[in-house]
PDB file of C-alpha atoms in Angstrom:
ATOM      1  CA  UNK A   1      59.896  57.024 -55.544  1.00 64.00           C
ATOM      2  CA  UNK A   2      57.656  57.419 -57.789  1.00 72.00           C
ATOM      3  CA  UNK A   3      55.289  54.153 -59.726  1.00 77.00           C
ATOM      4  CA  UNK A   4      53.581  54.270 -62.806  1.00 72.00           C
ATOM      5  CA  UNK A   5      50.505  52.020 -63.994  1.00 72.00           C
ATOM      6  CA  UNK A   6      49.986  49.648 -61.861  1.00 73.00           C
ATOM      7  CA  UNK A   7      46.867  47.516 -62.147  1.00 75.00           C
ATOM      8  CA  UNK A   8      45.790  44.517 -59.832  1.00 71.00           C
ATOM      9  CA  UNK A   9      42.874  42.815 -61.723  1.00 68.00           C
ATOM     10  CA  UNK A  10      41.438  40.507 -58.939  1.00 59.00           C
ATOM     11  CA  UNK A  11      38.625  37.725 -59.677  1.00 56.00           C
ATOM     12  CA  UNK A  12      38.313  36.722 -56.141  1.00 55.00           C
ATOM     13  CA  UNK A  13      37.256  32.599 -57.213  1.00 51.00           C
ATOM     14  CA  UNK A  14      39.004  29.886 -55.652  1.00 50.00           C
ATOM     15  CA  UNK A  15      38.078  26.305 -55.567  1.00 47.00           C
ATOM     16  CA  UNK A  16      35.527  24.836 -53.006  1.00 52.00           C
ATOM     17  CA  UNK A  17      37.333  23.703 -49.362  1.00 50.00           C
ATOM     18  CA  UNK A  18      40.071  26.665 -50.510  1.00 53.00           C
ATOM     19  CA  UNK A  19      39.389  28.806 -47.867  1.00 53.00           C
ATOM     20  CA  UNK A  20      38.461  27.991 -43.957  1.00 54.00           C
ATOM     21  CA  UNK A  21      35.780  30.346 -42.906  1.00 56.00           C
ATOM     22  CA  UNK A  22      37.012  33.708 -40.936  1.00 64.00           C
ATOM     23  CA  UNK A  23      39.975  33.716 -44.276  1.00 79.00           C
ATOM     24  CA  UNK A  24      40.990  37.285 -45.547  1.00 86.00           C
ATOM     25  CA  UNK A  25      42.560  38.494 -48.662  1.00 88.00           C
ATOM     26  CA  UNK A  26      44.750  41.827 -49.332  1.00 92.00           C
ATOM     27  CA  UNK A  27      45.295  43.888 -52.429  1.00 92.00           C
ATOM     28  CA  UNK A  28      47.238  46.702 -53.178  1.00 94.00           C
ATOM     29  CA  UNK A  29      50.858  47.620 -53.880  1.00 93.00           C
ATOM     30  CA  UNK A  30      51.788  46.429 -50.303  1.00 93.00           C
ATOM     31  CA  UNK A  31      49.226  43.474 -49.305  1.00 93.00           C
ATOM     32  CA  UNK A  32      50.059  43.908 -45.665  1.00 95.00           C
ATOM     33  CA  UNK A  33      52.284  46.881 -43.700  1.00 95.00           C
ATOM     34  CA  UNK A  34      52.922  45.735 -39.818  1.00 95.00           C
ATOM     35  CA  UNK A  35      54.255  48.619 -37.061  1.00 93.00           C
ATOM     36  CA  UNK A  36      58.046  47.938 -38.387  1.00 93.00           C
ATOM     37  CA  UNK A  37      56.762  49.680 -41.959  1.00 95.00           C
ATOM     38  CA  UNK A  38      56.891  53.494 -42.567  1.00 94.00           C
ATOM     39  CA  UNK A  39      56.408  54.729 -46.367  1.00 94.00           C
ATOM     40  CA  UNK A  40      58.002  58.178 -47.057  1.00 93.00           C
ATOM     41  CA  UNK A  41      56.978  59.934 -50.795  1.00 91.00           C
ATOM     42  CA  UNK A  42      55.504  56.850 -52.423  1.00 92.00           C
ATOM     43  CA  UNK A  43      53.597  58.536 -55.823  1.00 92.00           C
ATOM     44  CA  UNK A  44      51.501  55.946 -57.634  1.00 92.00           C
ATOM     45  CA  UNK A  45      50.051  57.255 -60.880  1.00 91.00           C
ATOM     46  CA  UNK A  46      47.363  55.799 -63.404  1.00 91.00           C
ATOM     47  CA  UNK A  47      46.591  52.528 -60.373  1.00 93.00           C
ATOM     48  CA  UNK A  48      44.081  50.204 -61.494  1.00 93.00           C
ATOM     49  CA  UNK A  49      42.179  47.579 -58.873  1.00 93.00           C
ATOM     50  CA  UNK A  50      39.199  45.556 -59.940  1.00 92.00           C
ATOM     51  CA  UNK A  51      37.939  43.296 -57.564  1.00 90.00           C
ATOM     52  CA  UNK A  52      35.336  40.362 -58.778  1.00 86.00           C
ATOM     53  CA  UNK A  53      34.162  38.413 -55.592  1.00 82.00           C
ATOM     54  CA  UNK A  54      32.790  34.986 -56.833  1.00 72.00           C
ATOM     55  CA  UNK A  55      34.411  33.079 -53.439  1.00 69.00           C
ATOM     56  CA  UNK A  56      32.634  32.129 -50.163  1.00 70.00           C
ATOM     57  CA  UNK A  57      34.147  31.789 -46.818  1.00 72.00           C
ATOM     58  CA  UNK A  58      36.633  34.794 -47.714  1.00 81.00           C
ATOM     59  CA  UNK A  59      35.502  36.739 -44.721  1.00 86.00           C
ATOM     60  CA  UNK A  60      37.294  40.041 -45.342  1.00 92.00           C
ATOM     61  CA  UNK A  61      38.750  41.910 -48.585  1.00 92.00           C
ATOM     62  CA  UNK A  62      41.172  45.116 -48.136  1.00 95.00           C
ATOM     63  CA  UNK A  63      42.262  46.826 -51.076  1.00 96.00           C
ATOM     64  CA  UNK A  64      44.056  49.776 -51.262  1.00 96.00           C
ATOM     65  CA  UNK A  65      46.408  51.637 -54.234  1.00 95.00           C
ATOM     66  CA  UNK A  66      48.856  51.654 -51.599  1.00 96.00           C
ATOM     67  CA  UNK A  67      48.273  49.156 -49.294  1.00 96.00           C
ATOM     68  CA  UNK A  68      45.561  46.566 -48.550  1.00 96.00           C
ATOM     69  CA  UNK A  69      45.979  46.516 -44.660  1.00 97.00           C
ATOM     70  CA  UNK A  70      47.750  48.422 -42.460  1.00 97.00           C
ATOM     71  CA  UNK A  71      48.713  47.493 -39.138  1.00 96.00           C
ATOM     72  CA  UNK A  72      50.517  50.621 -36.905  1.00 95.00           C
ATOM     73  CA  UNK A  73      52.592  51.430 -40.411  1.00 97.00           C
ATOM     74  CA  UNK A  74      53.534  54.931 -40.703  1.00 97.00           C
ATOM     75  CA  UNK A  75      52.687  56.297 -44.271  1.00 97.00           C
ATOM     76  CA  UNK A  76      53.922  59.914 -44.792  1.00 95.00           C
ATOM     77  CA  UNK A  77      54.008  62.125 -47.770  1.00 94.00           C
ATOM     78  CA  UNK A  78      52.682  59.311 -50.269  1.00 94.00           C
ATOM     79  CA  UNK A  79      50.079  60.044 -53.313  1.00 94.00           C
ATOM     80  CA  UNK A  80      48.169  58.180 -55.592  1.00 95.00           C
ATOM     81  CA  UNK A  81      45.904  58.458 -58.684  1.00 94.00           C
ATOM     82  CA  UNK A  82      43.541  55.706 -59.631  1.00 95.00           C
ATOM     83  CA  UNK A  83      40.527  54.038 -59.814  1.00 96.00           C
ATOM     84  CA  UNK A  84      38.719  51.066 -58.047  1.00 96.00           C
ATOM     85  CA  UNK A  85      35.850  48.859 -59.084  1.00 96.00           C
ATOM     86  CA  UNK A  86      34.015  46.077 -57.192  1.00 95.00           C
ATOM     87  CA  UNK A  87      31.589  43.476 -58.514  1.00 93.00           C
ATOM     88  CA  UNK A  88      29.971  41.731 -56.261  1.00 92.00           C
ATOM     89  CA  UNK A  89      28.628  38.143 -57.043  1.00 88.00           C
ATOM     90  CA  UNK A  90      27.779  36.915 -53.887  1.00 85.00           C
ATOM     91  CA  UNK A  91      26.721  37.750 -50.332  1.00 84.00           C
ATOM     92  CA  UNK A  92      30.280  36.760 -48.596  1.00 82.00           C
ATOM     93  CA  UNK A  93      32.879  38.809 -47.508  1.00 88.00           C
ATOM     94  CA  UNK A  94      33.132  42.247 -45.984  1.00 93.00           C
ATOM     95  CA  UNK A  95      35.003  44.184 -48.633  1.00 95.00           C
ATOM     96  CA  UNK A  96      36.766  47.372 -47.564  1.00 97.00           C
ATOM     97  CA  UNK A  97      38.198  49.763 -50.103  1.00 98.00           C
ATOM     98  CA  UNK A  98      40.339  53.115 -50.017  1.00 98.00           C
ATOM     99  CA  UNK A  99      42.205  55.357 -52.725  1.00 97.00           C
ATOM    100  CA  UNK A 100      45.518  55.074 -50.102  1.00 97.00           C
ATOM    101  CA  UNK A 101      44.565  51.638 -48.199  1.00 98.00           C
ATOM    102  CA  UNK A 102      41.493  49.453 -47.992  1.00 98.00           C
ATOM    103  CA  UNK A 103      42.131  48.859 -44.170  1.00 98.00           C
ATOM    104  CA  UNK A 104      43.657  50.795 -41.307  1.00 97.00           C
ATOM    105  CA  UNK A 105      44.732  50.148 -37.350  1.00 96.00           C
ATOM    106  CA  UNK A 106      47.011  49.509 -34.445  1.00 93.00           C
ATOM    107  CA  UNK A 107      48.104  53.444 -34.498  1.00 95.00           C
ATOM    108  CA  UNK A 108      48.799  53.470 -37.966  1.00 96.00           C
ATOM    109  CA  UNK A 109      49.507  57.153 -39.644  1.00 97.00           C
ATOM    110  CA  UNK A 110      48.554  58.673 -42.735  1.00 97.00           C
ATOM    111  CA  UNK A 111      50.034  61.853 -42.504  1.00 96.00           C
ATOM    112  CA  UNK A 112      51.514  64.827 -44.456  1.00 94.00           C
ATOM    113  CA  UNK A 113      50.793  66.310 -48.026  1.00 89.00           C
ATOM    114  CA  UNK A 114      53.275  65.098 -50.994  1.00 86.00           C
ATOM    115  CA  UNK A 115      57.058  66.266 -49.989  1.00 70.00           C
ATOM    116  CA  UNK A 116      57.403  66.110 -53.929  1.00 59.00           C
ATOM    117  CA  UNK A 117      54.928  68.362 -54.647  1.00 55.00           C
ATOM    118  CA  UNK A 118      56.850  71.166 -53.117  1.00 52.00           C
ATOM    119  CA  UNK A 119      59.800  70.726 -55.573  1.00 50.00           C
ATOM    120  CA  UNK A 120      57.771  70.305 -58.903  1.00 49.00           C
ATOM    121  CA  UNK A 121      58.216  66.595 -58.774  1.00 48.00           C
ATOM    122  CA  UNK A 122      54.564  65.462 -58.317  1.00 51.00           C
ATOM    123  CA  UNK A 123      51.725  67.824 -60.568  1.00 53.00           C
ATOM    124  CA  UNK A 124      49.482  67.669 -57.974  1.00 61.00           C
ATOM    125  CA  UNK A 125      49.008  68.158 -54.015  1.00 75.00           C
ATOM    126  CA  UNK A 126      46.573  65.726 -53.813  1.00 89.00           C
ATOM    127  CA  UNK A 127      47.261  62.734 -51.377  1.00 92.00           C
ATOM    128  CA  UNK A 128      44.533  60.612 -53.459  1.00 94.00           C
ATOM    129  CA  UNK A 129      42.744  61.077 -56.470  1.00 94.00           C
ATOM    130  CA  UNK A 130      40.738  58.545 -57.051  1.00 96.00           C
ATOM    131  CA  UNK A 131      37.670  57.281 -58.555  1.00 96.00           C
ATOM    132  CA  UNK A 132      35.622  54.374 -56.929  1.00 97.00           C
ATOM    133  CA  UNK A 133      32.959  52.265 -58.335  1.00 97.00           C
ATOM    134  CA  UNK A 134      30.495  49.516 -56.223  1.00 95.00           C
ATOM    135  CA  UNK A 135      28.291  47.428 -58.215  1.00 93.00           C
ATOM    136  CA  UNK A 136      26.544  43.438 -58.139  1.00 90.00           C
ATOM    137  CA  UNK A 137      25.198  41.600 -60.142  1.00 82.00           C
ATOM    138  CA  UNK A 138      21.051  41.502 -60.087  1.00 78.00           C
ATOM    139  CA  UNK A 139      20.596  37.832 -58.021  1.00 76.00           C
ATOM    140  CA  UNK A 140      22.457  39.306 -54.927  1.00 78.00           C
ATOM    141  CA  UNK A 141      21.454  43.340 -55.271  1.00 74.00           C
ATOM    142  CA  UNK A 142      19.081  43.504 -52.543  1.00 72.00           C
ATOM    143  CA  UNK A 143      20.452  41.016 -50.273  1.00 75.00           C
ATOM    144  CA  UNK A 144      23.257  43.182 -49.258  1.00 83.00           C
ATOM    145  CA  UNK A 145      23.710  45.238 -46.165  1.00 85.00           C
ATOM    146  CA  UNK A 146      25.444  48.426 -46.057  1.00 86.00           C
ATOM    147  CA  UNK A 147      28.538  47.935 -43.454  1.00 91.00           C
ATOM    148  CA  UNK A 148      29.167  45.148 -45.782  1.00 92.00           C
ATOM    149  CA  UNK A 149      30.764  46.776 -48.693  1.00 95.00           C
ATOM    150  CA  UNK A 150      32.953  50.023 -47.686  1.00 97.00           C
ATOM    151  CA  UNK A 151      34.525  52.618 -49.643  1.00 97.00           C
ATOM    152  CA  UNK A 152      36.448  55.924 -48.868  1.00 97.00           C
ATOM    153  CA  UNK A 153      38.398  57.742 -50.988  1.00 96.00           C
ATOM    154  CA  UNK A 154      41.285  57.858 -48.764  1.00 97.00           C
ATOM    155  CA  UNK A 155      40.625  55.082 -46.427  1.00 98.00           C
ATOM    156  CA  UNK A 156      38.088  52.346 -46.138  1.00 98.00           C
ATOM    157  CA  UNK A 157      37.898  51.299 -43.021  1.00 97.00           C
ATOM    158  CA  UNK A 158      39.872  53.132 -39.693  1.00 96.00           C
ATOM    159  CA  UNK A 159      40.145  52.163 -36.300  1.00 93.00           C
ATOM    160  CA  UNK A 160      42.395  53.613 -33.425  1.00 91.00           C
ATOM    161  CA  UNK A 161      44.276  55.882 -36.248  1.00 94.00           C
ATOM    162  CA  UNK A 162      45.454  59.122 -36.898  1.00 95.00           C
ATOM    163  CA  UNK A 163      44.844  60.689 -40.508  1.00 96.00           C
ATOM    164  CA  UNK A 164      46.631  64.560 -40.966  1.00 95.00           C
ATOM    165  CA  UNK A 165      47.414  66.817 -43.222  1.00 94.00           C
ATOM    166  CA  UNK A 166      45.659  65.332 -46.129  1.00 94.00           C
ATOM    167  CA  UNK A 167      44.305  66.355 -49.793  1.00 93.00           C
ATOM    168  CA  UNK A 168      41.341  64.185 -51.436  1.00 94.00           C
ATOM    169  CA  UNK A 169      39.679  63.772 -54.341  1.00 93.00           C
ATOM    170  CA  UNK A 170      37.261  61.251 -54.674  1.00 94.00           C
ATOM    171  CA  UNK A 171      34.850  60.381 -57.181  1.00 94.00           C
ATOM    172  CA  UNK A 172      32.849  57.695 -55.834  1.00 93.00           C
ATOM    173  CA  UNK A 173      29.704  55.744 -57.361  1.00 92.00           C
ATOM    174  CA  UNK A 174      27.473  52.822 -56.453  1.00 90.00           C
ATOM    175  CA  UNK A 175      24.528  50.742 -57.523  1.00 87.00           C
ATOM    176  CA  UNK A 176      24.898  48.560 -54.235  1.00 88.00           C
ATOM    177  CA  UNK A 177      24.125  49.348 -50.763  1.00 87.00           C
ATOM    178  CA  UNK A 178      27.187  50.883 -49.274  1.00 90.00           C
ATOM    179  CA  UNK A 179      28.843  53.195 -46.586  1.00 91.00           C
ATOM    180  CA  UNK A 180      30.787  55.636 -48.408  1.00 92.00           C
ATOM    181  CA  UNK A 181      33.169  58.628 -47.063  1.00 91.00           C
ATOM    182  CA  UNK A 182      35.049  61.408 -49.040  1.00 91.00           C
ATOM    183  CA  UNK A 183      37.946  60.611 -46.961  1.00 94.00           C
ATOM    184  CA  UNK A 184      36.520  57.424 -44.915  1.00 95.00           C
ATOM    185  CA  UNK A 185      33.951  54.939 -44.910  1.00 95.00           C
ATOM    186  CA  UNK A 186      33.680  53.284 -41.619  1.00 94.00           C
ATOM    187  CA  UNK A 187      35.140  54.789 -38.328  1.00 93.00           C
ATOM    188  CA  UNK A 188      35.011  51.881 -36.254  1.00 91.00           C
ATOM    189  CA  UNK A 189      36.919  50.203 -33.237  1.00 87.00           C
ATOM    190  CA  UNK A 190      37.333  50.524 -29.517  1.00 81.00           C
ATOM    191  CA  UNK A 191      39.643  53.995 -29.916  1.00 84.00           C
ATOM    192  CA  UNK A 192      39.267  56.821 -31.046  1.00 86.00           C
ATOM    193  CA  UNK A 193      39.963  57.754 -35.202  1.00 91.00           C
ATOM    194  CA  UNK A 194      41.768  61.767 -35.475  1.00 92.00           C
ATOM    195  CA  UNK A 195      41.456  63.253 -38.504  1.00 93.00           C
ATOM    196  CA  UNK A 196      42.571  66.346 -38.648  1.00 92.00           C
ATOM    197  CA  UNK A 197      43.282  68.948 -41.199  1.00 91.00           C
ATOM    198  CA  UNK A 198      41.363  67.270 -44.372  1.00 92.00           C
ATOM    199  CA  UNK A 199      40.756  69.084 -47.538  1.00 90.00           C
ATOM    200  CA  UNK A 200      38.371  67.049 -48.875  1.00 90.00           C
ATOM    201  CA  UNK A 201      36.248  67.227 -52.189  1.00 88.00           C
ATOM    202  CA  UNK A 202      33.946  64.408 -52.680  1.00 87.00           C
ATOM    203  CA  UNK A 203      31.829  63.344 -55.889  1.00 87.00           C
ATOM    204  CA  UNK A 204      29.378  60.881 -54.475  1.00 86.00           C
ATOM    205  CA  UNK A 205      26.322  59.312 -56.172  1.00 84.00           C
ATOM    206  CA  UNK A 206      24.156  56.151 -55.751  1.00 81.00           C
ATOM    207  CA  UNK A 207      21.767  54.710 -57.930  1.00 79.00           C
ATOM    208  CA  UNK A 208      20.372  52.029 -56.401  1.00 75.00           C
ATOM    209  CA  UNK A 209      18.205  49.008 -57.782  1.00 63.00           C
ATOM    210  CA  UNK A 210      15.738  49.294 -54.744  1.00 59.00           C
ATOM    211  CA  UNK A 211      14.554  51.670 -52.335  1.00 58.00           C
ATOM    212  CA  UNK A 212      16.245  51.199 -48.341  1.00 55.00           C
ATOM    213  CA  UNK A 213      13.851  50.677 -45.420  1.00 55.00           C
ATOM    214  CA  UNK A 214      14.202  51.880 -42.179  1.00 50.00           C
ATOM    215  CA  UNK A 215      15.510  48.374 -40.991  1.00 54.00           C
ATOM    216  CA  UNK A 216      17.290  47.915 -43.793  1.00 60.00           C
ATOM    217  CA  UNK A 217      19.586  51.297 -44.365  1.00 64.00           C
ATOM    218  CA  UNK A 218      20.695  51.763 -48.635  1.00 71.00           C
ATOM    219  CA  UNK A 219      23.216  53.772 -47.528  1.00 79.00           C
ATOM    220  CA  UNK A 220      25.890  55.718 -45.146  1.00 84.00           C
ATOM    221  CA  UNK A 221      26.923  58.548 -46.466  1.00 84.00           C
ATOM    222  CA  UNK A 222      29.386  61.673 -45.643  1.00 84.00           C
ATOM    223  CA  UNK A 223      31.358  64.141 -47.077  1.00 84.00           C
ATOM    224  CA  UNK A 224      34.424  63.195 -44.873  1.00 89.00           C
ATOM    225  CA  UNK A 225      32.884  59.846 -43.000  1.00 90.00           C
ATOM    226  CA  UNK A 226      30.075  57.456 -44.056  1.00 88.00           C
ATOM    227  CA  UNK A 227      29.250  55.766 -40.606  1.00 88.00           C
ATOM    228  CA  UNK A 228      30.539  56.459 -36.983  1.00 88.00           C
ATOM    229  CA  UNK A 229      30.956  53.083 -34.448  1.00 87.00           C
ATOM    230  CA  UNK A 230      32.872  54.894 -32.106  1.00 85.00           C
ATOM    231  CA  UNK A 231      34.479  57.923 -30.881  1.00 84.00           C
ATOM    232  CA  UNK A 232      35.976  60.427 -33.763  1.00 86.00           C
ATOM    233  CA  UNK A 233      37.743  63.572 -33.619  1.00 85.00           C
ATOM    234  CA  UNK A 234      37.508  65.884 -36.499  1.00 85.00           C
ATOM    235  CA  UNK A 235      39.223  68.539 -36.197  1.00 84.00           C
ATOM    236  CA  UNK A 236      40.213  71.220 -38.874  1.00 80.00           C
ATOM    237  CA  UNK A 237      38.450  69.660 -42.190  1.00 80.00           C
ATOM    238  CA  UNK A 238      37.442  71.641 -45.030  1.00 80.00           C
ATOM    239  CA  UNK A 239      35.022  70.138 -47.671  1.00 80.00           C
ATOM    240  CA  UNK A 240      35.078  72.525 -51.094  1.00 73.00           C
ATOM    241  CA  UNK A 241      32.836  70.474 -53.086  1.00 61.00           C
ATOM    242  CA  UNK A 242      29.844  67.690 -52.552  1.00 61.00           C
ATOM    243  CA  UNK A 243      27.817  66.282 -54.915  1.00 62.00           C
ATOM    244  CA  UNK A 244      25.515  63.803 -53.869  1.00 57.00           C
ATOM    245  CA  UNK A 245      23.037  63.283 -56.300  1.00 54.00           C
ATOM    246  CA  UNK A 246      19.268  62.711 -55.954  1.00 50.00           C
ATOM    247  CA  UNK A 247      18.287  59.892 -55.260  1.00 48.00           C
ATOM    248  CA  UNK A 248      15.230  58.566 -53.395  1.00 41.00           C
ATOM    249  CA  UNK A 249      16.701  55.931 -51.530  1.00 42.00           C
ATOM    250  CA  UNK A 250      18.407  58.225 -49.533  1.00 44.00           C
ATOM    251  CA  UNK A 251      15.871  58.282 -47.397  1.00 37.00           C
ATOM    252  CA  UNK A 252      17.774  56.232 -44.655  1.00 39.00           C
ATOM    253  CA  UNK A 253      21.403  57.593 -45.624  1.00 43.00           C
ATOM    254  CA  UNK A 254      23.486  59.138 -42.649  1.00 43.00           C
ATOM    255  CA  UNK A 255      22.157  57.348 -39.360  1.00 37.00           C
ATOM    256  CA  UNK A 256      25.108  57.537 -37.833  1.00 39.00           C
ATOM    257  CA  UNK A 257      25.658  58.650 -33.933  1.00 37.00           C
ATOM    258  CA  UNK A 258      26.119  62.433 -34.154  1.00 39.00           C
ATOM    259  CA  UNK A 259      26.981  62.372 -30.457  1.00 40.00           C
ATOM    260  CA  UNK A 260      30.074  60.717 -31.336  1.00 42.00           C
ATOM    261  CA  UNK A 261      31.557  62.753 -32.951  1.00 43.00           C
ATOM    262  CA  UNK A 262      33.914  65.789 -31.841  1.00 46.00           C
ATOM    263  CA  UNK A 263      34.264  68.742 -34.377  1.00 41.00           C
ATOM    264  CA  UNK A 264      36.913  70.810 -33.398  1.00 43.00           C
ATOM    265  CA  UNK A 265      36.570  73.177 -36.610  1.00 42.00           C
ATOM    266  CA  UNK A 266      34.828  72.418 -39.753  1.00 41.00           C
ATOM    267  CA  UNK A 267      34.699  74.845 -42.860  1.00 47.00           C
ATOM    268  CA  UNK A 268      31.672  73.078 -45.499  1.00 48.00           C
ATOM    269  CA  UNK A 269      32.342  75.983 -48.523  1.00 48.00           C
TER     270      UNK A 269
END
């Protein structure tokens, strides 16, 4: 089951009147997976997803290696190496990336290290490896809000979910105001998000054009989760590695409810 070089160049411009407002598009290997879906030891190597948003009224962009949204799929055992870059043009849509998938919810599953990698068959134990980059173009740079472009090297965005047994390594940079997780952006939703026994080694840094004010946050940032909306469990994670940089506009990075969040155990080495 394993898929070599795939690459998903995307220059998100349509024609005037093509899109009704509220649209959204999907990238990835899978666009869409619905509760019927269940990947089992899916290995994507040397994935390549460039997203160039030009469009308006395109109110939501998933990508994912994998999948661009997932819906209560089951995804077990799967892997993926690759990178992701976003331009942003304009101040439109909420874009959502992740190394695995760009969108998650409904009870969907992201569980289990490679079965491959037991047998020799996949190098490496790594559930993602991937490397991320956010940028814009100068005329819209400071006109963007944080929630509004999401990245996380496993998963972008997660609601009502259950992520397990999972190895990450994500490299992830931006010029842009952004929430950013080693292993999820945004926890959001009315249900609770489990994640539970990450190994998780994020490369995160930020250079952005202008410094964030306090009503105006640069950026979310975490080693496992960028911003918390709701009620999160995290329970057996293990971060080996963060880098993230030094940069003054991270002044306003990390104002995310603490109280939300439940850490069962938590090893930061």
């Amino acid at each position: 089951n394993s898929i070599y070089n795939v690459e998903i160049a995307a220059v998100v411009k349509y024609p005037n009147g093509s899109f009704t407002s509220g649209t959204s598009i999907n990238y990835g290997l899978f666009g869409y997976l619905d509760q019927y879906a269940t990947l089992d030891n899916v290995f994507i190597k040397n994935a390549k997803i460039v997203l160039n948003e030009h469009t308006e009224n395109v109110r939501d962009i998933y990508a994912g290696i994998l999948v661009g949204y997932a819906d209560g799929a089951t995804i077990n055992s799967c892997s993926v190496i690759g990178s992701i870059k976003v331009v942003r043009n304009i101040d439109s849509a909420n874009i959502y990336v992740g190394g695995v998938a760009g969108y998650i919810a409904g009870n969907t599953d992201i569980v289990n290290m490679p079965g491959n990698y037991a047998t020799g068959v996949v190098s490496t134990g790594n559930n993602a490896y991937v490397d991320i980059e956010l940028t814009g173009s100068d005329d819209i740079i400071n006109h963007l809000r944080a929630e509004k472009t999401v990245a996380g090297g496993l998963v972008g965005y997660s609601t009502s979910s259950e992520i397990s047994k999972q190895q990450v390594v994500s490299n992830i940079t931006t010029t842009i105001r952004a929430s950013i997780g080693g292993v999820v952006g945004i926890v959001g939703g009315a249900n609770k998000t489990n994640i539970i026994a990450v190994d998780v080694s994020p490369k995160i840094v930020a250079n952005l054009a202008s410094e964030a004010t306090p009503d105006q946050i640069g950026l979310y940032v975490g080693s496992v989760v960028g911003l918390v909306n709701t009620e999160l469990e995290i329970n057996n994670a293990i971060v080996n590695y963060v880098d993230i940089g030094n940069d003054a506009n991270y002044a306003y990075a990390n104002m995310y409810p603490a109280d939300r969040i439940i850490f069962i155990w938590y090893d930061a080495k």
